[in-house]
Amino acid sequence: MNPPQRTYGIDLLRGIAAFSVLVFHYLSRGPRSDWITDVPLRSLEPVARYGFLGVDLFFMVSGYVIFMSAIGRTPRAFVASRVARLYPALWVAATITWLLTTWRGDPRFAVTWVDWLWNLTLIPQYVGAEYVDGAYWSLAVELQFYLMVWLAIRTKLLERSEWLLAGWLLVSLADAIRPMYPVERWLVANYAPLFTIGAVTFLAHSRGWTAARVGLLMAAVPLGAWHSVAKARRMGDDWNGFAPDPVVHGAIVVVLVGVFLLVGTGRITIGKTRWATIPGELTYPLYLIHQNAGFVLYQAMVERGVAPSIALAVIVVFAVTTAVAIHRLVEEPLGPVLRRLVSARKPAAVALEPS
């Protein structure tokens, strides 16, 4: 099966997801937690608080893109594609963030140099290291999903993807009934429906709809909304009275799924334009660099008398321009090099015949 051509609408959705998370952190999460003060546009907070649902959209996109990149690839080639995609931007963004937070000296954001080094490996969660940036928690979820897909390729079970996804949803259903930390940590059961929605959308787009795929989607959508609303309710305890409305929250999730399906299956077609490709290119570095680095820069400017509106504009520009620089100067040149290095096989040893 030849994978379909790149769906540029998916890139655009990635950009929308990244922007919504940025709005959430700058206009809702940051001010509510007193990480940044005197933030303008406070009247937008009731809307901005739902921006964290951009992460849910990210996971749907990831399910789509990872399945597309896994089809027809060897385990080594899949790992090479993920290494090339994930590490270059992470190394630079995590380092910039660590330097800025260390310079600022705020204990809420500063981490040790050992923590910083572990963040560069993409596995700080396995050794108990602190994240350089709080937004990096989602990278741990993504990594678990990649490991599961790699195992499916390695064992040739990816050819039975519908069965794998159905089993994963059953685990997720059990976790919805009785949340279990181990299955959420190692099998990301609470996010399984979102990844499944993305994977099924890709399979439907590339191979067509079947009864099994329709059934998986019908199970994944309400289950994904359930987990997402449950998470919002748990987060509400720490949101200082700013908890999202569960009904509104669930409705937004369903709308996001609907839009994603229309774009992912080609019902809504978006051509190859810079407005579609640029968001896809900048989403990852923008996500990595915007939060803690933006917080410390904003607060440093406000404390020095810069108007909050100007400081907010500056950190938005900083996040976007830094993301552009990381993509152009780091990802584009270094990504292909890492892909070749990981993909390369050592030459087989030549047996010497006795003389």
CSV table of C-alpha atoms in Angstrom, one decimal:
chain,number,residue,atom,x,y,z
A,1,MET,CA,0.0,0.0,0.0
A,2,ASN,CA,1.4,3.4,-1.0
A,3,PRO,CA,0.8,6.0,1.6
A,4,PRO,CA,-1.3,9.0,0.4
A,5,GLN,CA,0.2,12.3,-0.6
A,6,ARG,CA,0.9,14.7,2.2
A,7,THR,CA,-2.3,16.3,3.6
A,8,TYR,CA,-1.4,19.9,4.0
A,9,GLY,CA,-4.6,20.5,6.0
A,10,ILE,CA,-3.0,18.4,8.8
A,11,ASP,CA,-0.1,20.9,8.8
A,12,LEU,CA,-2.5,23.7,9.2
A,13,LEU,CA,-4.3,22.0,12.1
A,14,ARG,CA,-0.9,21.5,13.8
A,15,GLY,CA,-0.3,25.2,13.6
A,16,ILE,CA,-3.8,26.0,15.0
A,17,ALA,CA,-3.1,23.5,17.9
A,18,ALA,CA,0.3,25.2,18.7
A,19,PHE,CA,-1.2,28.7,18.6
A,20,SER,CA,-4.1,27.6,20.9
A,21,VAL,CA,-1.6,26.2,23.4
A,22,LEU,CA,0.4,29.4,23.2
A,23,VAL,CA,-2.8,31.5,23.9
A,24,PHE,CA,-3.7,29.2,26.8
A,25,HIS,CA,-0.3,29.6,28.5
A,26,TYR,CA,0.1,33.4,27.9
A,27,LEU,CA,-3.5,34.5,28.6
A,28,SER,CA,-4.8,31.8,31.0
A,29,ARG,CA,-2.4,29.4,32.7
A,30,GLY,CA,0.4,31.8,33.2
A,31,PRO,CA,-1.6,34.6,34.8
A,32,ARG,CA,-3.7,32.2,36.9
A,33,SER,CA,-0.6,30.6,38.4
A,34,ASP,CA,1.1,34.0,39.0
A,35,TRP,CA,3.9,32.9,36.6
A,36,ILE,CA,3.4,36.2,34.8
A,37,THR,CA,1.6,39.3,36.2
A,38,ASP,CA,-0.4,42.2,34.9
A,39,VAL,CA,-1.1,40.4,31.6
A,40,PRO,CA,-3.4,42.4,29.3
A,41,LEU,CA,-6.5,41.0,27.5
A,42,ARG,CA,-7.7,39.4,30.7
A,43,SER,CA,-11.2,39.5,29.3
A,44,LEU,CA,-10.2,36.7,26.9
A,45,GLU,CA,-9.4,34.3,29.7
A,46,PRO,CA,-12.8,32.5,29.7
A,47,VAL,CA,-12.0,31.6,26.1
A,48,ALA,CA,-8.2,31.2,26.4
A,49,ARG,CA,-8.6,28.5,29.2
A,50,TYR,CA,-9.8,26.1,26.5
A,51,GLY,CA,-6.7,26.5,24.5
A,52,PHE,CA,-5.1,23.5,26.2
A,53,LEU,CA,-7.3,21.4,24.1
A,54,GLY,CA,-4.8,22.1,21.4
A,55,VAL,CA,-2.8,19.2,22.9
A,56,ASP,CA,-5.7,16.9,22.2
A,57,LEU,CA,-5.6,18.0,18.6
A,58,PHE,CA,-1.8,17.4,18.6
A,59,PHE,CA,-2.4,13.8,19.7
A,60,MET,CA,-4.9,13.2,16.9
A,61,VAL,CA,-2.5,14.6,14.4
A,62,SER,CA,0.2,12.4,15.8
A,63,GLY,CA,-1.9,9.3,15.4
A,64,TYR,CA,-2.4,10.2,11.7
A,65,VAL,CA,1.2,11.2,10.9
A,66,ILE,CA,2.9,8.4,12.8
A,67,PHE,CA,0.8,5.7,11.2
A,68,MET,CA,1.5,7.3,7.8
A,69,SER,CA,5.3,7.3,8.6
A,70,ALA,CA,5.2,3.8,9.9
A,71,ILE,CA,3.5,2.1,6.9
A,72,GLY,CA,6.0,0.2,4.8
A,73,ARG,CA,9.0,1.2,7.0
A,74,THR,CA,11.5,-1.0,8.8
A,75,PRO,CA,11.9,-0.5,12.6
A,76,ARG,CA,15.2,1.2,12.0
A,77,ALA,CA,13.8,3.6,9.4
A,78,PHE,CA,11.0,4.5,11.7
A,79,VAL,CA,13.4,5.2,14.5
A,80,ALA,CA,15.5,7.3,12.2
A,81,SER,CA,12.5,9.4,11.1
A,82,ARG,CA,11.6,10.1,14.8
A,83,VAL,CA,15.2,10.9,15.9
A,84,ALA,CA,15.6,13.3,13.0
A,85,ARG,CA,12.3,14.9,13.8
A,86,LEU,CA,12.5,15.2,17.6
A,87,TYR,CA,16.0,15.7,18.7
A,88,PRO,CA,17.5,18.7,16.8
A,89,ALA,CA,14.8,21.2,17.9
A,90,LEU,CA,14.7,19.8,21.4
A,91,TRP,CA,18.4,20.2,22.0
A,92,VAL,CA,18.3,23.9,21.0
A,93,ALA,CA,15.0,24.8,22.5
A,94,ALA,CA,15.7,23.1,25.9
A,95,THR,CA,19.1,24.7,26.1
A,96,ILE,CA,17.8,28.2,25.4
A,97,THR,CA,15.0,27.7,27.9
A,98,TRP,CA,17.4,26.4,30.5
A,99,LEU,CA,19.8,29.3,30.0
A,100,LEU,CA,17.0,31.9,30.3
A,101,THR,CA,15.4,30.3,33.4
A,102,THR,CA,18.9,30.0,35.0
A,103,TRP,CA,19.6,33.6,34.3
A,104,ARG,CA,16.2,34.6,35.8
A,105,GLY,CA,16.8,32.5,38.9
A,106,ASP,CA,13.2,31.9,39.6
A,107,PRO,CA,13.0,28.6,41.6
A,108,ARG,CA,9.6,27.8,40.0
A,109,PHE,CA,11.3,27.5,36.6
A,110,ALA,CA,15.0,26.8,37.2
A,111,VAL,CA,16.3,23.3,37.0
A,112,THR,CA,19.8,21.9,37.5
A,113,TRP,CA,22.3,21.2,34.7
A,114,VAL,CA,21.8,17.5,35.3
A,115,ASP,CA,18.0,17.9,34.7
A,116,TRP,CA,18.8,19.9,31.5
A,117,LEU,CA,21.1,17.1,30.2
A,118,TRP,CA,18.4,14.5,30.9
A,119,ASN,CA,15.9,16.6,29.0
A,120,LEU,CA,18.2,16.5,25.9
A,121,THR,CA,17.8,12.7,25.9
A,122,LEU,CA,14.0,12.9,25.7
A,123,ILE,CA,13.6,10.5,28.6
A,124,PRO,CA,13.8,12.7,31.8
A,125,GLN,CA,10.5,11.1,33.0
A,126,TYR,CA,12.2,7.7,33.3
A,127,VAL,CA,14.9,8.9,35.7
A,128,GLY,CA,12.9,11.3,37.8
A,129,ALA,CA,14.5,14.5,36.3
A,130,GLU,CA,12.6,17.8,36.2
A,131,TYR,CA,11.3,19.0,32.9
A,132,VAL,CA,13.1,22.1,31.6
A,133,ASP,CA,9.7,23.3,30.5
A,134,GLY,CA,6.3,22.2,31.8
A,135,ALA,CA,5.0,21.8,28.3
A,136,TYR,CA,7.4,18.9,27.7
A,137,TRP,CA,5.1,16.5,29.6
A,138,SER,CA,3.4,15.8,26.3
A,139,LEU,CA,6.7,14.6,24.8
A,140,ALA,CA,6.6,11.7,27.3
A,141,VAL,CA,3.1,10.7,26.0
A,142,GLU,CA,4.3,11.0,22.4
A,143,LEU,CA,7.4,8.9,23.1
A,144,GLN,CA,5.3,6.1,24.6
A,145,PHE,CA,3.1,6.1,21.5
A,146,TYR,CA,6.2,5.9,19.3
A,147,LEU,CA,7.5,3.0,21.3
A,148,MET,CA,4.3,1.1,20.9
A,149,VAL,CA,4.2,1.7,17.1
A,150,TRP,CA,7.8,0.6,16.9
A,151,LEU,CA,7.0,-2.6,18.7
A,152,ALA,CA,4.1,-3.1,16.3
A,153,ILE,CA,6.4,-2.7,13.3
A,154,ARG,CA,9.1,-4.9,14.9
A,155,THR,CA,6.6,-7.8,15.6
A,156,LYS,CA,4.8,-7.2,12.2
A,157,LEU,CA,1.6,-6.6,14.2
A,158,LEU,CA,1.1,-3.3,12.5
A,159,GLU,CA,-0.5,-5.2,9.6
A,160,ARG,CA,-3.3,-6.0,12.1
A,161,SER,CA,-3.6,-2.4,13.2
A,162,GLU,CA,-7.4,-2.5,13.6
A,163,TRP,CA,-7.1,-5.3,16.2
A,164,LEU,CA,-4.3,-3.5,18.0
A,165,LEU,CA,-6.3,-0.3,18.2
A,166,ALA,CA,-9.4,-2.1,19.4
A,167,GLY,CA,-7.4,-3.7,22.2
A,168,TRP,CA,-6.0,-0.4,23.1
A,169,LEU,CA,-9.4,1.2,23.3
A,170,LEU,CA,-10.5,-1.6,25.6
A,171,VAL,CA,-7.7,-0.8,27.9
A,172,SER,CA,-8.7,2.8,27.7
A,173,LEU,CA,-12.3,2.0,28.6
A,174,ALA,CA,-11.1,0.1,31.7
A,175,ASP,CA,-9.0,3.1,32.6
A,176,ALA,CA,-12.0,5.4,32.2
A,177,ILE,CA,-14.0,3.2,34.6
A,178,ARG,CA,-11.2,3.0,37.1
A,179,PRO,CA,-8.2,5.2,36.4
A,180,MET,CA,-4.9,3.2,36.8
A,181,TYR,CA,-1.6,5.0,36.8
A,182,PRO,CA,0.5,2.1,35.4
A,183,VAL,CA,-1.6,1.8,32.2
A,184,GLU,CA,-1.7,5.6,31.8
A,185,ARG,CA,2.1,5.8,32.3
A,186,TRP,CA,3.1,2.9,30.0
A,187,LEU,CA,0.2,2.5,27.7
A,188,VAL,CA,-1.0,6.1,27.6
A,189,ALA,CA,-4.5,4.6,28.0
A,190,ASN,CA,-6.1,8.0,28.8
A,191,TYR,CA,-4.9,9.4,25.4
A,192,ALA,CA,-5.4,6.2,23.4
A,193,PRO,CA,-8.8,7.4,21.9
A,194,LEU,CA,-7.2,10.5,20.5
A,195,PHE,CA,-4.3,8.7,18.9
A,196,THR,CA,-6.8,6.1,17.6
A,197,ILE,CA,-8.9,8.8,16.0
A,198,GLY,CA,-5.8,10.0,14.1
A,199,ALA,CA,-4.7,6.5,13.1
A,200,VAL,CA,-8.2,5.5,11.9
A,201,THR,CA,-8.6,8.7,9.9
A,202,PHE,CA,-5.3,7.9,8.1
A,203,LEU,CA,-6.3,4.3,7.4
A,204,ALA,CA,-9.7,5.5,6.1
A,205,HIS,CA,-8.0,8.1,3.9
A,206,SER,CA,-5.5,5.7,2.5
A,207,ARG,CA,-7.4,2.5,2.3
A,208,GLY,CA,-11.1,3.5,2.5
A,209,TRP,CA,-13.8,3.0,5.2
A,210,THR,CA,-14.6,-0.4,6.5
A,211,ALA,CA,-17.1,-1.5,9.2
A,212,ALA,CA,-14.1,-2.1,11.6
A,213,ARG,CA,-12.8,1.5,11.1
A,214,VAL,CA,-16.2,3.0,11.5
A,215,GLY,CA,-16.7,1.0,14.7
A,216,LEU,CA,-13.3,2.0,16.0
A,217,LEU,CA,-14.1,5.7,15.4
A,218,MET,CA,-17.6,5.4,17.0
A,219,ALA,CA,-15.9,4.0,20.1
A,220,ALA,CA,-13.0,6.3,20.2
A,221,VAL,CA,-14.8,9.6,19.9
A,222,PRO,CA,-17.0,9.4,23.0
A,223,LEU,CA,-14.2,7.7,24.9
A,224,GLY,CA,-11.8,10.4,24.0
A,225,ALA,CA,-14.3,13.1,25.1
A,226,TRP,CA,-14.8,11.2,28.4
A,227,HIS,CA,-11.1,11.1,29.2
A,228,SER,CA,-10.6,14.7,28.2
A,229,VAL,CA,-13.5,16.0,30.3
A,230,ALA,CA,-12.3,13.9,33.2
A,231,LYS,CA,-8.9,15.4,32.9
A,232,ALA,CA,-10.4,18.9,32.9
A,233,ARG,CA,-12.4,18.2,36.1
A,234,ARG,CA,-9.2,17.0,37.8
A,235,MET,CA,-7.3,20.0,36.7
A,236,GLY,CA,-10.1,22.3,37.9
A,237,ASP,CA,-9.1,21.7,41.5
A,238,ASP,CA,-5.8,23.5,40.8
A,239,TRP,CA,-7.2,26.2,38.5
A,240,ASN,CA,-8.2,28.6,41.3
A,241,GLY,CA,-11.8,28.8,40.3
A,242,PHE,CA,-11.2,28.9,36.6
A,243,ALA,CA,-12.1,25.3,35.8
A,244,PRO,CA,-13.5,24.9,32.3
A,245,ASP,CA,-17.2,24.0,31.9
A,246,PRO,CA,-17.4,20.2,31.3
A,247,VAL,CA,-20.2,20.6,28.7
A,248,VAL,CA,-18.4,23.3,26.7
A,249,HIS,CA,-15.2,21.3,27.0
A,250,GLY,CA,-16.7,18.1,25.7
A,251,ALA,CA,-18.4,19.9,22.9
A,252,ILE,CA,-15.1,21.5,21.7
A,253,VAL,CA,-13.5,18.0,21.7
A,254,VAL,CA,-16.3,16.7,19.5
A,255,VAL,CA,-16.0,19.7,17.1
A,256,LEU,CA,-12.2,19.2,16.9
A,257,VAL,CA,-12.8,15.6,16.0
A,258,GLY,CA,-15.3,16.6,13.3
A,259,VAL,CA,-12.9,19.1,11.7
A,260,PHE,CA,-10.0,16.7,11.9
A,261,LEU,CA,-12.0,14.0,10.1
A,262,LEU,CA,-13.1,16.4,7.4
A,263,VAL,CA,-9.5,17.5,6.8
A,264,GLY,CA,-7.8,14.1,7.4
A,265,THR,CA,-10.1,12.3,4.9
A,266,GLY,CA,-9.8,14.9,2.3
A,267,ARG,CA,-13.4,16.2,2.5
A,268,ILE,CA,-11.8,19.6,3.1
A,269,THR,CA,-8.8,20.0,0.8
A,270,ILE,CA,-6.1,22.5,1.4
A,271,GLY,CA,-3.5,23.0,-1.3
A,272,LYS,CA,0.2,23.4,-0.9
A,273,THR,CA,0.6,27.0,0.2
A,274,ARG,CA,3.0,28.7,2.6
A,275,TRP,CA,0.1,29.3,4.9
A,276,ALA,CA,-0.4,25.6,5.2
A,277,THR,CA,3.2,24.4,5.2
A,278,ILE,CA,4.8,27.0,7.5
A,279,PRO,CA,2.6,26.0,10.5
A,280,GLY,CA,3.6,22.4,10.1
A,281,GLU,CA,7.3,23.4,10.0
A,282,LEU,CA,7.1,25.7,13.0
A,283,THR,CA,4.7,23.8,15.3
A,284,TYR,CA,7.3,21.6,17.1
A,285,PRO,CA,9.9,24.3,17.8
A,286,LEU,CA,7.3,26.8,18.8
A,287,TYR,CA,5.7,24.4,21.2
A,288,LEU,CA,9.2,23.7,22.8
A,289,ILE,CA,10.3,27.3,23.2
A,290,HIS,CA,7.2,29.4,24.0
A,291,GLN,CA,6.2,28.6,27.6
A,292,ASN,CA,8.9,29.0,30.4
A,293,ALA,CA,11.2,31.1,28.2
A,294,GLY,CA,8.3,33.4,27.4
A,295,PHE,CA,7.3,33.7,31.0
A,296,VAL,CA,10.7,34.7,32.3
A,297,LEU,CA,11.3,37.2,29.5
A,298,TYR,CA,7.8,38.7,30.0
A,299,GLN,CA,8.3,39.1,33.8
A,300,ALA,CA,11.8,40.6,33.4
A,301,MET,CA,10.4,43.2,31.0
A,302,VAL,CA,7.4,44.1,33.1
A,303,GLU,CA,9.6,44.5,36.2
A,304,ARG,CA,11.8,46.9,34.3
A,305,GLY,CA,8.8,49.2,33.4
A,306,VAL,CA,7.9,47.8,30.0
A,307,ALA,CA,4.1,48.1,29.3
A,308,PRO,CA,2.4,44.6,29.7
A,309,SER,CA,0.9,44.9,26.2
A,310,ILE,CA,4.4,45.5,24.7
A,311,ALA,CA,5.9,42.7,26.8
A,312,LEU,CA,3.2,40.3,25.6
A,313,ALA,CA,3.8,41.3,21.9
A,314,VAL,CA,7.6,40.8,22.4
A,315,ILE,CA,7.4,37.3,23.8
A,316,VAL,CA,5.0,36.3,21.0
A,317,VAL,CA,7.5,37.6,18.5
A,318,PHE,CA,10.4,36.0,20.4
A,319,ALA,CA,8.6,32.6,20.3
A,320,VAL,CA,7.8,32.7,16.6
A,321,THR,CA,11.1,34.1,15.4
A,322,THR,CA,13.1,31.6,17.6
A,323,ALA,CA,11.0,28.8,16.2
A,324,VAL,CA,11.8,30.0,12.7
A,325,ALA,CA,15.5,30.1,13.5
A,326,ILE,CA,15.5,26.7,15.0
A,327,HIS,CA,13.7,25.2,12.0
A,328,ARG,CA,15.9,26.9,9.4
A,329,LEU,CA,19.3,26.7,11.1
A,330,VAL,CA,19.0,23.5,13.1
A,331,GLU,CA,16.2,21.2,11.9
A,332,GLU,CA,16.7,21.5,8.2
A,333,PRO,CA,20.4,20.9,8.1
A,334,LEU,CA,20.8,18.5,11.1
A,335,GLY,CA,17.6,16.4,10.7
A,336,PRO,CA,18.7,14.7,7.4
A,337,VAL,CA,22.2,14.0,8.9
A,338,LEU,CA,20.7,12.3,11.9
A,339,ARG,CA,18.4,10.3,9.7
A,340,ARG,CA,21.3,9.0,7.6
A,341,LEU,CA,23.4,8.2,10.7
A,342,VAL,CA,20.6,6.2,12.4
A,343,SER,CA,19.5,4.5,9.1
A,344,ALA,CA,23.0,3.4,8.2
A,345,ARG,CA,23.9,-0.2,8.8
A,346,LYS,CA,27.3,-1.3,9.7
A,347,PRO,CA,28.9,-3.3,6.8
A,348,ALA,CA,28.9,-7.0,7.4
A,349,ALA,CA,32.2,-8.5,8.4
A,350,VAL,CA,34.1,-10.3,5.7
A,351,ALA,CA,35.1,-13.8,6.7
A,352,LEU,CA,38.8,-14.4,5.9
A,353,GLU,CA,39.6,-17.7,4.3
A,354,PRO,CA,42.6,-19.6,5.7
A,355,SER,CA,45.7,-19.2,3.5
